[in-house]
XYZ file of C-alpha atoms in Angstrom:
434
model
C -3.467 7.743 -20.313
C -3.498 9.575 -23.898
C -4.440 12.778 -22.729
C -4.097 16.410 -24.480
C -1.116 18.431 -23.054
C -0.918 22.017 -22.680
C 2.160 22.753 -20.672
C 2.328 24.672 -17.745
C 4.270 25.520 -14.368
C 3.619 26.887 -10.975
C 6.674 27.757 -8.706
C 5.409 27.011 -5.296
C 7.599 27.218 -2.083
C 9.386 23.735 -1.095
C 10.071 22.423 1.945
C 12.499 19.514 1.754
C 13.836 17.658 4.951
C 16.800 15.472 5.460
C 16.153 12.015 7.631
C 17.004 8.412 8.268
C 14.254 7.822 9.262
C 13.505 4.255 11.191
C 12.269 2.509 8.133
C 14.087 -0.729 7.673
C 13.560 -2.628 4.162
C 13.711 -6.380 3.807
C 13.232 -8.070 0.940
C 10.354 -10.692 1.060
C 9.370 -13.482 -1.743
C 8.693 -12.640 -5.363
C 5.480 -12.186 -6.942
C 4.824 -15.142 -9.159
C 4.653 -12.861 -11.886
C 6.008 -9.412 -12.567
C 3.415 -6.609 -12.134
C 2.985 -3.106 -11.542
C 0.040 -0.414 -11.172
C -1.813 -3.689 -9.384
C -4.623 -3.461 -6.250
C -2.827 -4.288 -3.449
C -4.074 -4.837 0.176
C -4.263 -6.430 3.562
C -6.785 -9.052 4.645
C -7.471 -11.359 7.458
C -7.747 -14.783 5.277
C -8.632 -18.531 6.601
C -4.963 -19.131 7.019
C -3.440 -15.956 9.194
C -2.678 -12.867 7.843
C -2.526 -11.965 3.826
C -1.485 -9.771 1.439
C -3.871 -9.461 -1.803
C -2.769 -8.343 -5.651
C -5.748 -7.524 -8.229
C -4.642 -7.109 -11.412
C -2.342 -4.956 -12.669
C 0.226 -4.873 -16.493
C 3.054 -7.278 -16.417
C 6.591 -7.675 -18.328
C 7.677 -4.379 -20.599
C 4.321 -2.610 -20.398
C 2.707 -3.051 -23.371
C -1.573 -2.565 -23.392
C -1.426 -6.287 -24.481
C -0.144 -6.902 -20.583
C -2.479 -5.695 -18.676
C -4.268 -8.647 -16.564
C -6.853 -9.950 -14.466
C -4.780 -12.123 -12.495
C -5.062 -12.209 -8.203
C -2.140 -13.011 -6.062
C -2.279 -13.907 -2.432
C 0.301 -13.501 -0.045
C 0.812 -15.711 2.826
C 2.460 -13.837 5.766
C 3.442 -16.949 7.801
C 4.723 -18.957 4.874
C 6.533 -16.258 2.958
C 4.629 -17.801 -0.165
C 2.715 -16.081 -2.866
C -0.658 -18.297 -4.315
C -2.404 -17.352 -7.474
C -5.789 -17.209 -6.724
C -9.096 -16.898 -9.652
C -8.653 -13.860 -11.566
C -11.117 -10.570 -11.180
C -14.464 -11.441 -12.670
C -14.181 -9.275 -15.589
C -14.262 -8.742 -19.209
C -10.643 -7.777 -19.718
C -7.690 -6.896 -17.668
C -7.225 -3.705 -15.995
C -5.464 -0.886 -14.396
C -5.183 1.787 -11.834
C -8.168 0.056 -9.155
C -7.853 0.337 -6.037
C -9.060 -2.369 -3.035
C -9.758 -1.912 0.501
C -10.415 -4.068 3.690
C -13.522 -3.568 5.519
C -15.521 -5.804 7.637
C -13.657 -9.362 6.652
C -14.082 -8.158 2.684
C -12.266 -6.881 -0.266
C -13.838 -3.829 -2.123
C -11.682 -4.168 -5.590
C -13.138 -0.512 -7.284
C -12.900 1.111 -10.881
C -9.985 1.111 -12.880
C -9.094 1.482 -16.461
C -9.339 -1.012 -19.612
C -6.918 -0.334 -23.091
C -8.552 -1.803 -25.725
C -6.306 -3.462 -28.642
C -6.841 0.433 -30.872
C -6.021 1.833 -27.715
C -9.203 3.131 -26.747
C -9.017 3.570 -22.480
C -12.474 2.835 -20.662
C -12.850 3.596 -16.765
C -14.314 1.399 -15.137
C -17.675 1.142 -12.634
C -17.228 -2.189 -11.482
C -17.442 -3.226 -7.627
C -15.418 -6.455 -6.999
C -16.223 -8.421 -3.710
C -13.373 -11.019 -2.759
C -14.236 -12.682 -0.003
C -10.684 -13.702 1.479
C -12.065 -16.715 3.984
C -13.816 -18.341 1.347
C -10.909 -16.731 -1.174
C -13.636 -16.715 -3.909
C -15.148 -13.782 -5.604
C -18.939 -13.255 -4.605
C -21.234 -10.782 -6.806
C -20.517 -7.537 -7.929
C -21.636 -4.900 -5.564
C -23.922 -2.031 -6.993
C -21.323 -0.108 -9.529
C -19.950 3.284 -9.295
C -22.330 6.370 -10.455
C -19.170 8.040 -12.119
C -16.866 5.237 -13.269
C -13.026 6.392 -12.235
C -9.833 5.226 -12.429
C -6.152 6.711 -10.920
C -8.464 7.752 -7.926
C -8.247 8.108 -4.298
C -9.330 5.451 -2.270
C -8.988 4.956 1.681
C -12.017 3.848 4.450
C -13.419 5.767 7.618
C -14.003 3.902 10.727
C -13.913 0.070 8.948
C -17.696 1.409 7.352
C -17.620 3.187 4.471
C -15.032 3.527 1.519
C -14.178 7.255 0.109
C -13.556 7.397 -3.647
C -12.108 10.681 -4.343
C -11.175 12.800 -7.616
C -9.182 10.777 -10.255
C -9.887 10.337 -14.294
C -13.539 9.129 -15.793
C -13.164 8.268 -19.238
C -12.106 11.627 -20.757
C -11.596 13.754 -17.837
C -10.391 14.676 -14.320
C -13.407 15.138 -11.955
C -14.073 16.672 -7.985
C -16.318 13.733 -7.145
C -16.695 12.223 -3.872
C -18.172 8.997 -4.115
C -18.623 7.175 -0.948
C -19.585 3.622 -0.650
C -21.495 1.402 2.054
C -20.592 -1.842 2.153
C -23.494 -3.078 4.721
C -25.806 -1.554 2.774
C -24.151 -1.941 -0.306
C -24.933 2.021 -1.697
C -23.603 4.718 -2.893
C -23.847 8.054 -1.569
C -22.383 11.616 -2.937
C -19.798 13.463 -0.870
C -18.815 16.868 -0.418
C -17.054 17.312 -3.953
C -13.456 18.671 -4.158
C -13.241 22.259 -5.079
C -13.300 22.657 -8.955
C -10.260 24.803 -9.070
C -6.506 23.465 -10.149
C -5.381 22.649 -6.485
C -7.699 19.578 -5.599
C -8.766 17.599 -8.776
C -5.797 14.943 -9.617
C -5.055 11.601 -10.834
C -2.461 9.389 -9.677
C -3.110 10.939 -6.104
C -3.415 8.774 -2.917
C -4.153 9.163 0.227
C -5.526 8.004 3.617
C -8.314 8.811 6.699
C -6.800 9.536 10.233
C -9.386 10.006 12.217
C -11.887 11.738 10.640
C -9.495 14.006 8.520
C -8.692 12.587 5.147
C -4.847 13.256 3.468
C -4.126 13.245 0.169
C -0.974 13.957 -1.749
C 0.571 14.884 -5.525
C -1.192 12.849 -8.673
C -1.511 15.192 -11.704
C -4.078 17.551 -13.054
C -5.229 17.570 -16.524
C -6.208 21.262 -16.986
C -4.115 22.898 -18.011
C -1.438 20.288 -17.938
C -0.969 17.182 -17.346
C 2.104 18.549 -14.732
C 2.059 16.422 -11.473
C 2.027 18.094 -8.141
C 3.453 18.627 -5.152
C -0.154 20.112 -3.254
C -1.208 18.046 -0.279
C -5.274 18.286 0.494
C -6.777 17.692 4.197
C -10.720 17.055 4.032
C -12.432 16.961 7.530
C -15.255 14.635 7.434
C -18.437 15.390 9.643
C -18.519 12.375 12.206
C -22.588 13.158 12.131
C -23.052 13.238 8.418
C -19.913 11.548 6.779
C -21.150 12.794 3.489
C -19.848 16.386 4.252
C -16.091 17.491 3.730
C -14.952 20.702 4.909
C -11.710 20.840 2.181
C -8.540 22.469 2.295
C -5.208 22.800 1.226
C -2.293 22.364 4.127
C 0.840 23.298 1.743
C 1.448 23.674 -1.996
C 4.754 22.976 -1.260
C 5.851 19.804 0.337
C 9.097 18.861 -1.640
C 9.123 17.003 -4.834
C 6.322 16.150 -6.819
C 4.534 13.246 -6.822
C 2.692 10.714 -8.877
C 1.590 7.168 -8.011
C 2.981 6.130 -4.920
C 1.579 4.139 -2.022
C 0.212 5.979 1.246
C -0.299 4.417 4.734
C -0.622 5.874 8.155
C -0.810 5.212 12.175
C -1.847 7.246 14.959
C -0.481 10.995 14.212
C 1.502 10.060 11.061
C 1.208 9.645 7.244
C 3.456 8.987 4.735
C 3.970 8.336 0.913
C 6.356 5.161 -0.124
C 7.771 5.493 -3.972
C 6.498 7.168 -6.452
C 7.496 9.514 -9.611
C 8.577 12.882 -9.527
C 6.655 13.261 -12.888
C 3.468 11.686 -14.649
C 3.477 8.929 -17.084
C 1.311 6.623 -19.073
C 0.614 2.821 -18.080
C 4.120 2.426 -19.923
C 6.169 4.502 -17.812
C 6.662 7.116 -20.426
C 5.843 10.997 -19.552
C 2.861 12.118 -21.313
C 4.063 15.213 -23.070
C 7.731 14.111 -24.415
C 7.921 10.601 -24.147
C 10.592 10.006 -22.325
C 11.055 7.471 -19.784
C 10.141 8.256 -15.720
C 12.562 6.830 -13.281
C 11.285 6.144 -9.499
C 12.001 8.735 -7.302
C 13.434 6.669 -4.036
C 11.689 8.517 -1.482
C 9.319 8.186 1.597
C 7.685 11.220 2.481
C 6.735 11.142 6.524
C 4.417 13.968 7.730
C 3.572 13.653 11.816
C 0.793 15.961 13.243
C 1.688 15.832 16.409
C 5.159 16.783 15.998
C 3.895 19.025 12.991
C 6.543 18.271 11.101
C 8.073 16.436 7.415
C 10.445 14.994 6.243
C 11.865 13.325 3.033
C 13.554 9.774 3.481
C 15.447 8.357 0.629
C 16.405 5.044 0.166
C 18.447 2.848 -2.639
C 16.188 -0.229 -1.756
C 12.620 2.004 -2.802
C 12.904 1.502 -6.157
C 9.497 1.399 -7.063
C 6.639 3.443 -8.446
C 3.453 3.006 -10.203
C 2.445 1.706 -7.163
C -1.350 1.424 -6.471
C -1.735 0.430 -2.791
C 0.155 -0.624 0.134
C -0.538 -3.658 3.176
C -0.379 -2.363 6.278
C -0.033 -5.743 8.772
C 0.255 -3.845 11.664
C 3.505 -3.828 14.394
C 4.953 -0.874 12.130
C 4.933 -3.074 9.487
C 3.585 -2.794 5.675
C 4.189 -4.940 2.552
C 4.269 -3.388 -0.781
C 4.049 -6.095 -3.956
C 5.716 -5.040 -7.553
C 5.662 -1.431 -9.106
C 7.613 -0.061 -12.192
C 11.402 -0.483 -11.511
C 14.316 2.280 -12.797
C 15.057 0.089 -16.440
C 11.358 0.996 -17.574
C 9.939 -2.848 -16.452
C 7.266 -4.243 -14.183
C 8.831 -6.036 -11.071
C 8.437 -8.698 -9.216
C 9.628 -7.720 -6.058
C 7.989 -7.569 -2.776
C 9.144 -5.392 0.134
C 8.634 -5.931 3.906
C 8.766 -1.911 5.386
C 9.131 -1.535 9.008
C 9.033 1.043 11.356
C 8.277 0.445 15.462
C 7.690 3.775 15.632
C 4.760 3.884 13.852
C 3.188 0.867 15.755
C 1.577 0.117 19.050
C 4.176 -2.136 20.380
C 5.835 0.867 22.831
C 2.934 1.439 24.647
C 0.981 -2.127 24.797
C 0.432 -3.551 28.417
C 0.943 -7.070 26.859
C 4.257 -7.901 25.355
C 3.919 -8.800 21.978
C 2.917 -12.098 21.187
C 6.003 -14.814 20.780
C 5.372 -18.375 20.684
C 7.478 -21.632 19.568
C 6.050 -24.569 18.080
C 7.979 -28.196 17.976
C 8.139 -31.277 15.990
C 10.361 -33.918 15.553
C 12.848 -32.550 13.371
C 12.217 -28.351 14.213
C 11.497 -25.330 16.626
C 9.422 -22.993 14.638
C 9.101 -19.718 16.073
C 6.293 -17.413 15.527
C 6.192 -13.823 16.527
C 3.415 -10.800 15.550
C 6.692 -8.128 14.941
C 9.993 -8.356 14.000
C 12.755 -8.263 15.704
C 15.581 -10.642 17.009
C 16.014 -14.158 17.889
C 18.857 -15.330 20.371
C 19.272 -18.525 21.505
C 21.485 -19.576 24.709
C 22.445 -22.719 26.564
C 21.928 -22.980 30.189
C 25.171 -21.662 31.020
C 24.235 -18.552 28.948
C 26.507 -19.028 25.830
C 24.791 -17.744 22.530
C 24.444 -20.963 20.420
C 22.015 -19.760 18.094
C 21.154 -15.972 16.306
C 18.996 -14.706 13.568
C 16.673 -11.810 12.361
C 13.106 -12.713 12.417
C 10.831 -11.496 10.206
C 7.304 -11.715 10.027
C 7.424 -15.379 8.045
C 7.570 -18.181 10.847
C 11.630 -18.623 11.662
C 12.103 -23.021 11.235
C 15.209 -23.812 13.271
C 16.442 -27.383 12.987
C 17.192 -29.027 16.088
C 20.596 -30.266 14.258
C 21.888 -26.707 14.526
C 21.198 -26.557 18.146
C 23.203 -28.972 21.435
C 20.832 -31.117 23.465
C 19.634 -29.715 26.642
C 17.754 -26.578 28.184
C 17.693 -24.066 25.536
C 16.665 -20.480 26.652
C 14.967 -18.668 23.824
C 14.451 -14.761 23.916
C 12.726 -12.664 21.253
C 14.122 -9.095 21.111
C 11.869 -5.939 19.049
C 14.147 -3.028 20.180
C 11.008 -1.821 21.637
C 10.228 -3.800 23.950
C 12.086 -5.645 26.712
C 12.872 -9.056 25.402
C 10.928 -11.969 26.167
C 12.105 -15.446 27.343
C 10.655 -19.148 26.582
C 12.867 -21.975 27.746
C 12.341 -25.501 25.500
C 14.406 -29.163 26.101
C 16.230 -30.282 23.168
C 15.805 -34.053 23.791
């Protein structure tokens, strides 16, 4: 966004880790269209599991680009749909959408009009991902925002925190109802430098919400490296006790994707500095590259660490699916040549999952017709084949898209399947190859 610049710095003390990590990256489909600074989230649709884009700017990143369009992801099919576009007067930016009770909350944003004139938004878009229609609008925003923090407490209410309203940062906390579709006031951030931001994210664990970097625009528009913890009153949700963990938690960061499980929270892409919708930094122009990194904080362990990677090549990024089984999907972004992308990233990690400690395995099943075994698993993992004297005849990775296997690749006879996580102990299913 055009904002006024006054430039400033604060040397704060960095901590900076060096991991591997146990992220593995696997490259999924494309996105019908290229897009970046898009809604993106998880939903339970009609069909399985699915992965939602609202929205977004396409191509080189002109205002002219920005779009209403909606994307849908089917998990089992490894297929993107385009679905009716956001019920809206123009395209838009910087939203946010979350997941709660079988819905999709799609909330604020920005639109550029053609003399460049930005307008937040105070819209409240209901998708309704059974039906995959739009219903109505639910009862807008009391401060329109856009380049905010969005995550949900308990599958009830959605927290809308800080970001930009038309010509300003603000401390807001705006918290939403969806069952009684309301707004209520929270606990506001505190006024001074460290909390306000835009291009922030974060998430609720627990009762405790996270969130990390974005940029500040007084008295620069300098993005940050401060990460916030807000401690939400279980008895009257509309109360944050707010603080600040560490002003110093590596690089900064600007527009990345957050996520978290049990103990741990981390950050996926991002910038190291902050930019306008066309990936330029606000006070010289130049261009912003993505800065390749995952930052992983666990509480338990009370620990962080930095994780880079040559695949994470994305920033601008304005929400992230988490599918569950330690894994998450993450849909287009801002790539290093200054262009939206198309690309769409499968993340996994079994650590961060349930899998290790289930008392069920997880679930494995094989499906036949004529011509195929399908398998279909709920993680991934590895599929090995043997005959009945226990020669491997058949290997491959399995993803989270069903694995088709003709029965031309296979010999006739008892065919021993097993389904391997690294997690878990494999699991066996036996099938006749007639």
């Amino acid at each position: 966004m055009m904002r006024i610049l006054i430039l400033f710095s604060l040397c704060l003390f960095s901590f900076l880790g060096n991991s591997q990590g146990n992220w593995t990256w696997t490259k999924l489909s494309n996105l019908p269209i290229s897009t970046s600074n898009n809604a993106v989230v998880h939903a339970k649709a009609a069909d399985g599991k699915a992965v939602y884009s609202f929205g977004g700017i396409s191509g080189t990143l002109s205002s002219s680009e920005i779009h209403q369009r909606v994307f849908k992801y089917d998990v089992s099919q490894d297929l993107w749909l385009e679905m009716d576009a956001i019920p809206d007067t123009s395209g838009k930016i910087a939203s946010a959408a979350s997941y709660v009770n079988d819905k999709i909350y799609i909330i604020g944003g920005y639109h550029v009009e053609a003399n460049g004139t930005e307008t937040s938004s105070e819209k409240v878009h209901i998708y309704n991902p059974i039906t995959d229609v739009f219903e109505a609008d639910g009862n807008p925003l009391p401060i329109p925002i856009d380049d905010h923090v969005q995550a949900v407490w308990r599958d009830s209410l959605i927290y809308v925190i800080s970001g930009w309203s038309n010509t300003g940062n603000v401390p807001d906390v705006q918290i939403y109802n969806p069952e009684l579709n309301s707004w209520t006031m929270g606990t506001p951030t505190p006024s001074f430098s460290f909390y306000p931001s835009f291009g922030a994210s974060g998430y609720i664990l627990g009762d405790t919400i996270f969130y990390f970097g974005g940029a500040k625009d007084f008295p620069s528009f300098e993005a940050t490296n401060v990460l916030r913890k807000g401690i939400i009153d279980k008895n009257d949700p509309t109360q944050i006790q707010w603080t600040v963990i560490n002003s110093g938690n590596g690089e900064p960061l600007y527009r990345a994707a957050c996520s978290g499980h049990d103990k741990t929270i981390f950050w996926v892409g991002g910038a190291k500095k902050a930019y306008n919708f066309n990936a330029l930094e606000y006070y010289n122009n130049k261009v912003v590259k993505p800065n390749k990194r995952i930052y992983e904080i666990d509480l338990e362990e009370k620990s962080q660490s930095n994780i880079y990677s040559v695949e994470n090549r994305g920033m601008d990024l304005r929400g992230i699916a988490k599918l569950g089984g330690g894994n998450w999907i993450i849909a287009g972004g801002i790539d290093s040549l200054q262009q939206a992308s198309k690309a769409t990233y499968l993340l996994h990690n079994p650590r961060l999952s349930d899998i290790g400690t289930s008392n069920k395995p997880p679930m494995f099943k094989i499906r036949e017709s004529e011509d195929y075994f399908t398998v279909e698993t709920e993680n991934v993992g590895k599929i090995i084949i043997y005959d009945i004297q226990g020669r491997t005849i058949y290997k491959s990775n399995k993803q989270l898209a069903d694995l088709s296997i003709a029965k031309t690749e296979l010999q006739r006879g008892m065919l021993i399947f097993t389904y391997e996580d690294d997690v878990n102990l494999p699991i066996v299913l036996k099938k006749i190859h007639p």
